[in-house]
PDB file of C-alpha atoms in Angstrom:
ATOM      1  CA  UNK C   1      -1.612   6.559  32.359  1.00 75.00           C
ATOM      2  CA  UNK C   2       1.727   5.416  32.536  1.00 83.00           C
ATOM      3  CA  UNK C   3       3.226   4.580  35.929  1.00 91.00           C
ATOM      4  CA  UNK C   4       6.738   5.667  37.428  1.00 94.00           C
ATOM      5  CA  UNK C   5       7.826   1.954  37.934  1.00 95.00           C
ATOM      6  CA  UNK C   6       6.918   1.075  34.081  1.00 95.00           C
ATOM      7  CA  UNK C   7       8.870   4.765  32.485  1.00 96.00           C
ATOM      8  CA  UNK C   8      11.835   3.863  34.620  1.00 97.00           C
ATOM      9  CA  UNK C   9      11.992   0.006  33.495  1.00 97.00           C
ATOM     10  CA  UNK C  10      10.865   0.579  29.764  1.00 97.00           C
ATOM     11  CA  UNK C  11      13.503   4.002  29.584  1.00 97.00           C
ATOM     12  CA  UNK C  12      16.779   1.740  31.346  1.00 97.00           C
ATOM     13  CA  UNK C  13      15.896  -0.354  28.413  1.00 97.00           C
ATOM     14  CA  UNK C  14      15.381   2.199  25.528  1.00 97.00           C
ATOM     15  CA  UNK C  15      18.769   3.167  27.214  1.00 98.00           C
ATOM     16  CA  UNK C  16      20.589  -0.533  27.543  1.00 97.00           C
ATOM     17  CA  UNK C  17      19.122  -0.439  23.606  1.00 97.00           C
ATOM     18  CA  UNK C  18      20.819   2.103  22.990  1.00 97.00           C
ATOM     19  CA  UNK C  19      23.879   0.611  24.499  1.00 97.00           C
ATOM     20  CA  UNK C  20      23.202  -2.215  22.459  1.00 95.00           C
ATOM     21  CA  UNK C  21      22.844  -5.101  25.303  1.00 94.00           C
ATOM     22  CA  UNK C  22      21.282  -8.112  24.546  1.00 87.00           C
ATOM     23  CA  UNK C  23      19.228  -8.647  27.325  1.00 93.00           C
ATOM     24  CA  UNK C  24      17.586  -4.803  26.599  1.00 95.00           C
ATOM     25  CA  UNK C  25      14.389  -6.291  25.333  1.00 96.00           C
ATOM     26  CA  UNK C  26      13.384  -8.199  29.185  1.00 96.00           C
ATOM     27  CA  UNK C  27      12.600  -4.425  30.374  1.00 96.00           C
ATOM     28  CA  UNK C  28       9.874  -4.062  28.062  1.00 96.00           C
ATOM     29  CA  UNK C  29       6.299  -5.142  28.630  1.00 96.00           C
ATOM     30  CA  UNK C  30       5.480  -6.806  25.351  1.00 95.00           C
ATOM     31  CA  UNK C  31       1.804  -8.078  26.287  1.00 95.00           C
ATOM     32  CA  UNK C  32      -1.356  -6.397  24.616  1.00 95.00           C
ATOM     33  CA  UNK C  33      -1.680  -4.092  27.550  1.00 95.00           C
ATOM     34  CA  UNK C  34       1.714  -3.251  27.049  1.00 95.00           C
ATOM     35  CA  UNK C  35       1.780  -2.620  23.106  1.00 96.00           C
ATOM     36  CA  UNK C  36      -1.365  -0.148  23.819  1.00 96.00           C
ATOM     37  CA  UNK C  37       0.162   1.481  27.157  1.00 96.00           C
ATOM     38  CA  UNK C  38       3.487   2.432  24.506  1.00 96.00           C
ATOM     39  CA  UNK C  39       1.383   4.444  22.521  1.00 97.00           C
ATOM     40  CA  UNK C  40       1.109   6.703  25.527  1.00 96.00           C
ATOM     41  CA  UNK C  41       4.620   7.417  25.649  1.00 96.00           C
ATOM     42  CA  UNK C  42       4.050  10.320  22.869  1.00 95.00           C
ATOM     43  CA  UNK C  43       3.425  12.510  26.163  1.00 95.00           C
ATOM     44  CA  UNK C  44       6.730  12.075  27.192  1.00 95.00           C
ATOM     45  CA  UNK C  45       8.066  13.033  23.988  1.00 94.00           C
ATOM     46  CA  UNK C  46       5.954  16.599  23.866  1.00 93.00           C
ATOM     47  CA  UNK C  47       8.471  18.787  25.792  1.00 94.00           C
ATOM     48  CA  UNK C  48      11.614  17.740  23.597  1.00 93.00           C
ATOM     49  CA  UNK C  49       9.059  18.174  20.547  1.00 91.00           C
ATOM     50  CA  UNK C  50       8.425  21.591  21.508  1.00 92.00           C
ATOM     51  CA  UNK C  51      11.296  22.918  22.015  1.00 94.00           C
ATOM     52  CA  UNK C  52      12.594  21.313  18.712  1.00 92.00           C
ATOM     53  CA  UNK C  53       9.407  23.123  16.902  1.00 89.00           C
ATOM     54  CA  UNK C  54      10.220  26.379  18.911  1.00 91.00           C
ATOM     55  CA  UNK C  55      14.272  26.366  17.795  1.00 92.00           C
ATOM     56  CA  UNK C  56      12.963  25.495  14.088  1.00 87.00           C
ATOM     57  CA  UNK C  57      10.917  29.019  14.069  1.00 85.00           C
ATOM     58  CA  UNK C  58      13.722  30.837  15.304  1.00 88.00           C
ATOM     59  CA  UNK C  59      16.674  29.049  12.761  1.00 84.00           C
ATOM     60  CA  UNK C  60      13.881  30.091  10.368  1.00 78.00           C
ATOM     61  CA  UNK C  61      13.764  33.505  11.163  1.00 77.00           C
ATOM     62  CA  UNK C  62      17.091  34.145  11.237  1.00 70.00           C
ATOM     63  CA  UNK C  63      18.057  32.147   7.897  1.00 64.00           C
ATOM     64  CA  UNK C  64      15.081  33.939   5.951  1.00 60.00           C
ATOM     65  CA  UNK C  65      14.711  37.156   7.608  1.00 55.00           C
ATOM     66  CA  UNK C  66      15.065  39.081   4.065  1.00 51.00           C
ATOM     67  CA  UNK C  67      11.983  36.725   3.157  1.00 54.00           C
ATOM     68  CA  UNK C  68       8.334  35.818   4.167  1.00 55.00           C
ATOM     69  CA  UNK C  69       8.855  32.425   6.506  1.00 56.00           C
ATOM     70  CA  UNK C  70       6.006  30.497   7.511  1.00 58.00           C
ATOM     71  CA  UNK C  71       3.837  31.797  10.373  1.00 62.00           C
ATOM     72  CA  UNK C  72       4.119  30.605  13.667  1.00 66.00           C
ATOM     73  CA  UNK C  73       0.936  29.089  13.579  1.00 76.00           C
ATOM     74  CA  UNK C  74       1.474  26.788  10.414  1.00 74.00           C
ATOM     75  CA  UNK C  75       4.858  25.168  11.483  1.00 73.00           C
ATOM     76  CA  UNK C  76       3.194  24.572  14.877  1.00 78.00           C
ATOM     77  CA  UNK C  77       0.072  23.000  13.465  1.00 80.00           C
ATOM     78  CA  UNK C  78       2.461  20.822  10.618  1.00 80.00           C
ATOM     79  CA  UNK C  79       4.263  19.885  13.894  1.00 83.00           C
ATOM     80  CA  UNK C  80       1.758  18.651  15.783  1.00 83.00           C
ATOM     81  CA  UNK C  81       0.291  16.996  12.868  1.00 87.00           C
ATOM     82  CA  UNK C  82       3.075  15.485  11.974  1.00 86.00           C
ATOM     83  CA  UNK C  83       4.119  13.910  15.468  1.00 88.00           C
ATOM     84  CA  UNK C  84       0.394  12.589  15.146  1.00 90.00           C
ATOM     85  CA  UNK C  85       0.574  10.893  12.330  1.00 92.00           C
ATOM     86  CA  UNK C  86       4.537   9.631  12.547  1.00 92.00           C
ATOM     87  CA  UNK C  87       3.593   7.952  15.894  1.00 94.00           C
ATOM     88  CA  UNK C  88       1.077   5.407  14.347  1.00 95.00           C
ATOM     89  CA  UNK C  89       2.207   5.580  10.596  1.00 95.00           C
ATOM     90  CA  UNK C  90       5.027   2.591  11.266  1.00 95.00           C
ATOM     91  CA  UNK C  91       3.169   0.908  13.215  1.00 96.00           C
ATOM     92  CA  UNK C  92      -0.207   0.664  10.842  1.00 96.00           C
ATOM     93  CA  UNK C  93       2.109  -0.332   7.687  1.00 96.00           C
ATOM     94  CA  UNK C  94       4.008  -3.100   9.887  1.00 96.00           C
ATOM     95  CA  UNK C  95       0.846  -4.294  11.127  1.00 96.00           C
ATOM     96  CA  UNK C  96      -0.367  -4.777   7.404  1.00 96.00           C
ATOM     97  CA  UNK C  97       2.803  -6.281   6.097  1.00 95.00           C
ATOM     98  CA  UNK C  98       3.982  -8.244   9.413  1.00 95.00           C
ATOM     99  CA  UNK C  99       3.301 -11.239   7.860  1.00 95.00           C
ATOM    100  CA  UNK C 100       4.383 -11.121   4.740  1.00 95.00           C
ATOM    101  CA  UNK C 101       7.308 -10.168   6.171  1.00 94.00           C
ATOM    102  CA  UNK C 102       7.753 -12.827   8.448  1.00 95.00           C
ATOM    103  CA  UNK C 103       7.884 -10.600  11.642  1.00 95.00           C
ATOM    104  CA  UNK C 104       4.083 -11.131  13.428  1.00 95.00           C
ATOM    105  CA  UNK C 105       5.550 -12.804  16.491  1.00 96.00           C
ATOM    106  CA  UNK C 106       7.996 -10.034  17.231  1.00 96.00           C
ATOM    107  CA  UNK C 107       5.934  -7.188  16.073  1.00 97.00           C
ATOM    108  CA  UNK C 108       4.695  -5.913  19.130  1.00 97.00           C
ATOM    109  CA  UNK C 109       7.797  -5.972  20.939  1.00 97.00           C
ATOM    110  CA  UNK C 110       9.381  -3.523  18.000  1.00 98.00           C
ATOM    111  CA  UNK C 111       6.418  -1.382  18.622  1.00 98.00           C
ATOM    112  CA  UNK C 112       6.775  -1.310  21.962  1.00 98.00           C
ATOM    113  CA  UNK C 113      10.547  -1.105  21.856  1.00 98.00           C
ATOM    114  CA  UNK C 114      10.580   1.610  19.226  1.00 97.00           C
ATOM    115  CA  UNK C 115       8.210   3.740  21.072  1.00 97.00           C
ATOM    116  CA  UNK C 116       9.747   4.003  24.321  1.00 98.00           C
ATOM    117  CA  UNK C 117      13.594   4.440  22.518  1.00 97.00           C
ATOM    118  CA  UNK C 118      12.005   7.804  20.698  1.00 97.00           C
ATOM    119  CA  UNK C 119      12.337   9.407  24.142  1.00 97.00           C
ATOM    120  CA  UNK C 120      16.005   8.548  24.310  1.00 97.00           C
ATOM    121  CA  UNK C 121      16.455   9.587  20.144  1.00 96.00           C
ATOM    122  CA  UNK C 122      14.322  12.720  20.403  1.00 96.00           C
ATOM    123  CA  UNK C 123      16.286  14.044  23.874  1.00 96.00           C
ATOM    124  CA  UNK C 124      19.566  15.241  21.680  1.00 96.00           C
ATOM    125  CA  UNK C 125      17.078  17.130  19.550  1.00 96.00           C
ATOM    126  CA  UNK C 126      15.218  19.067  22.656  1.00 96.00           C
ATOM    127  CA  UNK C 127      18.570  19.931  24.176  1.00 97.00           C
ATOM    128  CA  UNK C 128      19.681  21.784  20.838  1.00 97.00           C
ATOM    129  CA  UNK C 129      16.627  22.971  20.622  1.00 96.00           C
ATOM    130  CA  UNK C 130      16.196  24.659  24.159  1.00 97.00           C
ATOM    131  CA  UNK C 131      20.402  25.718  23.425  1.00 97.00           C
ATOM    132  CA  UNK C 132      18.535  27.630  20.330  1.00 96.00           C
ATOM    133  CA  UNK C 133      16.093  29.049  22.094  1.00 95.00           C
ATOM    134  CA  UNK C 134      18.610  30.229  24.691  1.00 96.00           C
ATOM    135  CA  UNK C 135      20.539  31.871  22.042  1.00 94.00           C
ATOM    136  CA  UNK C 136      23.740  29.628  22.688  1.00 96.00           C
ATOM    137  CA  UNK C 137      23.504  27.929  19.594  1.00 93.00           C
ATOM    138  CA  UNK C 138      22.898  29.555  15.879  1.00 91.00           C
ATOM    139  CA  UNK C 139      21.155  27.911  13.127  1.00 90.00           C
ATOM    140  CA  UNK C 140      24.154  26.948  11.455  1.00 91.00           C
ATOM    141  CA  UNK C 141      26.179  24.882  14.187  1.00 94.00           C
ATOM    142  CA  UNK C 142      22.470  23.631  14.993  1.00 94.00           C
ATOM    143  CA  UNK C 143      21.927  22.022  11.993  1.00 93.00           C
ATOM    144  CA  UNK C 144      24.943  20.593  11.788  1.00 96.00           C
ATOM    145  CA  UNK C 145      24.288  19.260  15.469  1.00 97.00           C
ATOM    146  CA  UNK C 146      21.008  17.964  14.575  1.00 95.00           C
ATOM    147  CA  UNK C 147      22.231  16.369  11.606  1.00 96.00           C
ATOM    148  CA  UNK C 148      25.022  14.211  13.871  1.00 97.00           C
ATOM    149  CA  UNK C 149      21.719  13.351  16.012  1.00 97.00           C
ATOM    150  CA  UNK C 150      20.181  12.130  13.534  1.00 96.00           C
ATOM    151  CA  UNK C 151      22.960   9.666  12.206  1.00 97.00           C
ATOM    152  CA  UNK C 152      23.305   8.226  15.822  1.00 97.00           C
ATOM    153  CA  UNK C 153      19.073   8.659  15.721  1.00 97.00           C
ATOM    154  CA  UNK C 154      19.801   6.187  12.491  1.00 97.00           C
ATOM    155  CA  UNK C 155      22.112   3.367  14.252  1.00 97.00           C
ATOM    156  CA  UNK C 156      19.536   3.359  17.226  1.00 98.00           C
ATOM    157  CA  UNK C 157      16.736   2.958  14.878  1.00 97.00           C
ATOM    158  CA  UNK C 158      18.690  -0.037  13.366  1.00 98.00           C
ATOM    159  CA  UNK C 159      19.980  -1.524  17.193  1.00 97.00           C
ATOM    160  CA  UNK C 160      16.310  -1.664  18.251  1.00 97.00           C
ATOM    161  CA  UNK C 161      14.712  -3.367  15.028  1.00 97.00           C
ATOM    162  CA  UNK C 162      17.912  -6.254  14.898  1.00 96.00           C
ATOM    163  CA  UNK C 163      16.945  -6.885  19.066  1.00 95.00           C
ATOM    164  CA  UNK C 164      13.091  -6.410  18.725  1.00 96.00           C
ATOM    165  CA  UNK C 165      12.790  -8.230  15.515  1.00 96.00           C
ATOM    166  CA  UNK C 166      15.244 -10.619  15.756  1.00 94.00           C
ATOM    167  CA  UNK C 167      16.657 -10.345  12.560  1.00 96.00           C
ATOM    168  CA  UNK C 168      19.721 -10.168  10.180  1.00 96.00           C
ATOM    169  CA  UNK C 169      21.545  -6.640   9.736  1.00 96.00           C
ATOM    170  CA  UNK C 170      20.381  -5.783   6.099  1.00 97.00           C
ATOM    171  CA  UNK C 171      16.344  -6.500   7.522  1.00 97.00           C
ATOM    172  CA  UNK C 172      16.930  -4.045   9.934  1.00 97.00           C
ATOM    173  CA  UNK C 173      18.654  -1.745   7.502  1.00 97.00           C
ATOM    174  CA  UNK C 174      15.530  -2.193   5.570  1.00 96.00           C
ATOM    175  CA  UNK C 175      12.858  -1.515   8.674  1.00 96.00           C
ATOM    176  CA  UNK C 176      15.405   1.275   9.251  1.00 97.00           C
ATOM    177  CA  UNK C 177      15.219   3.203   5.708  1.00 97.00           C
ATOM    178  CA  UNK C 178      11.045   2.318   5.923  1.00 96.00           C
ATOM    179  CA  UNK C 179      10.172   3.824   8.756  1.00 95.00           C
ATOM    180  CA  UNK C 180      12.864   6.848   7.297  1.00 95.00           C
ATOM    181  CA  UNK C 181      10.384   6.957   3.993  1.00 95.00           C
ATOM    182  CA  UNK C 182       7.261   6.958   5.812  1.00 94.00           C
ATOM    183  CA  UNK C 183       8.263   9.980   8.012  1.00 92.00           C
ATOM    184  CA  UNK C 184       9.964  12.126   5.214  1.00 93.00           C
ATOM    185  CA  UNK C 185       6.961  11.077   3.024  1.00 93.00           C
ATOM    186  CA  UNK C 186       4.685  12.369   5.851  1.00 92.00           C
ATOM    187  CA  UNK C 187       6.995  15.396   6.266  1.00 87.00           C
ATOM    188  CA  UNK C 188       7.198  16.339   2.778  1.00 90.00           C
ATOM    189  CA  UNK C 189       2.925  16.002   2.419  1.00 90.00           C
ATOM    190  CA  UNK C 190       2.192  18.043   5.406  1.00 85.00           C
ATOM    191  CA  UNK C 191       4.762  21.083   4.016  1.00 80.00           C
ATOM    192  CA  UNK C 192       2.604  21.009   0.864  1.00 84.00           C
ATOM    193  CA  UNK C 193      -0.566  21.385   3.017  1.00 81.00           C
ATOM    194  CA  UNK C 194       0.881  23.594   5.439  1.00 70.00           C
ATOM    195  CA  UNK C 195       2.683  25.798   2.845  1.00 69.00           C
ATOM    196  CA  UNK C 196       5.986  25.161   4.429  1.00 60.00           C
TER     197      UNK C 196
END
């Protein structure tokens, strides 16, 4: 498991990340150990992934309440699927095309560095969603909330492949709209299956 010492070093820098400081990447452990222990980090993601999943029933039930919606059961199941499979679906297609690319020496520390900033980029998310669930937000100024998360969501995404990677802006633009494509692509497949 992960220890206290290690989520409060590796979170100050998803957070100095975030800030965009340059010396944001020295809080990460980068060894082997480390790269593996990041994957753990999806457990600190689950409560602002449920309560995202919960507020998506609800904006769903109130925008098609004239309609059939999805049951409970299959947006919680493409959810959890989904988190699955976005977690290690980056990381697999890096690993294949890290050295084509040119990026095997700083792979791991992306990995690593991407993985513990999702807790700071999913956080926004949870709080709209638990604002949802507390009836202080409706769908419509939620969407448009979670849309503005997702643009600064974007320029994170992009801050923490230029410092990880060590590369110019439009390569990070590029790692940026790839690991974009992957998740819509896994979004979009799991709907189908899910009837969503």
């Amino acid at each position: 498991m992960l220890d206290r010492d290690e989520i409060r070093r590796s979170l100050t820098g998803a957070w100095d990340l975030f800030l965009d400081r340059p010396d944001a990447m020295r809080a990460f452990d980068v060894s082997v150990e480390g790269f593996w222990r990041s994957f753990r980090v999806i457990v600190l993601l689950l409560p602002a992934y449920f309560l995202t999943t919960m507020a998506e029933q609800i904006m769903l039930s109130e925008t098609a309440a004239e309609t059939a919606g999805p049951s409970g059961t299959a947006l919680f199941l493409d959810s959890v699927v989904g988190l699955g499979l976005d977690w290690i679906a980056l990381p697999v297609v890096l690993a294949l095309a890290a050295r084509p690319l040119g990026i095997q020496r700083n792979y791991a520390a992306f990995i690593v560095a991407r993985n513990w900033g999702a807790v700071i980029a999913l956080t926004p998310f949870g709080v709209i969603g638990l604002l949802v669930i507390l009836g202080l937000l409706n769908a419509e100024i939620a969407n448009f909330l979670m849309l503005a998360s997702l643009m600064v969501v974007l320029r994170y995404n992009f801050l923490i492949a230029r410092r990880a990677l060590d590369v110019g802006i439009g390569f990070a633009i590029g790692i940026v709209i790839l690991d974009l494509a992957v998740s819509l692509t896994i979004a979009l497949a799991l709907d189908s299956v899910f009837g969503l």
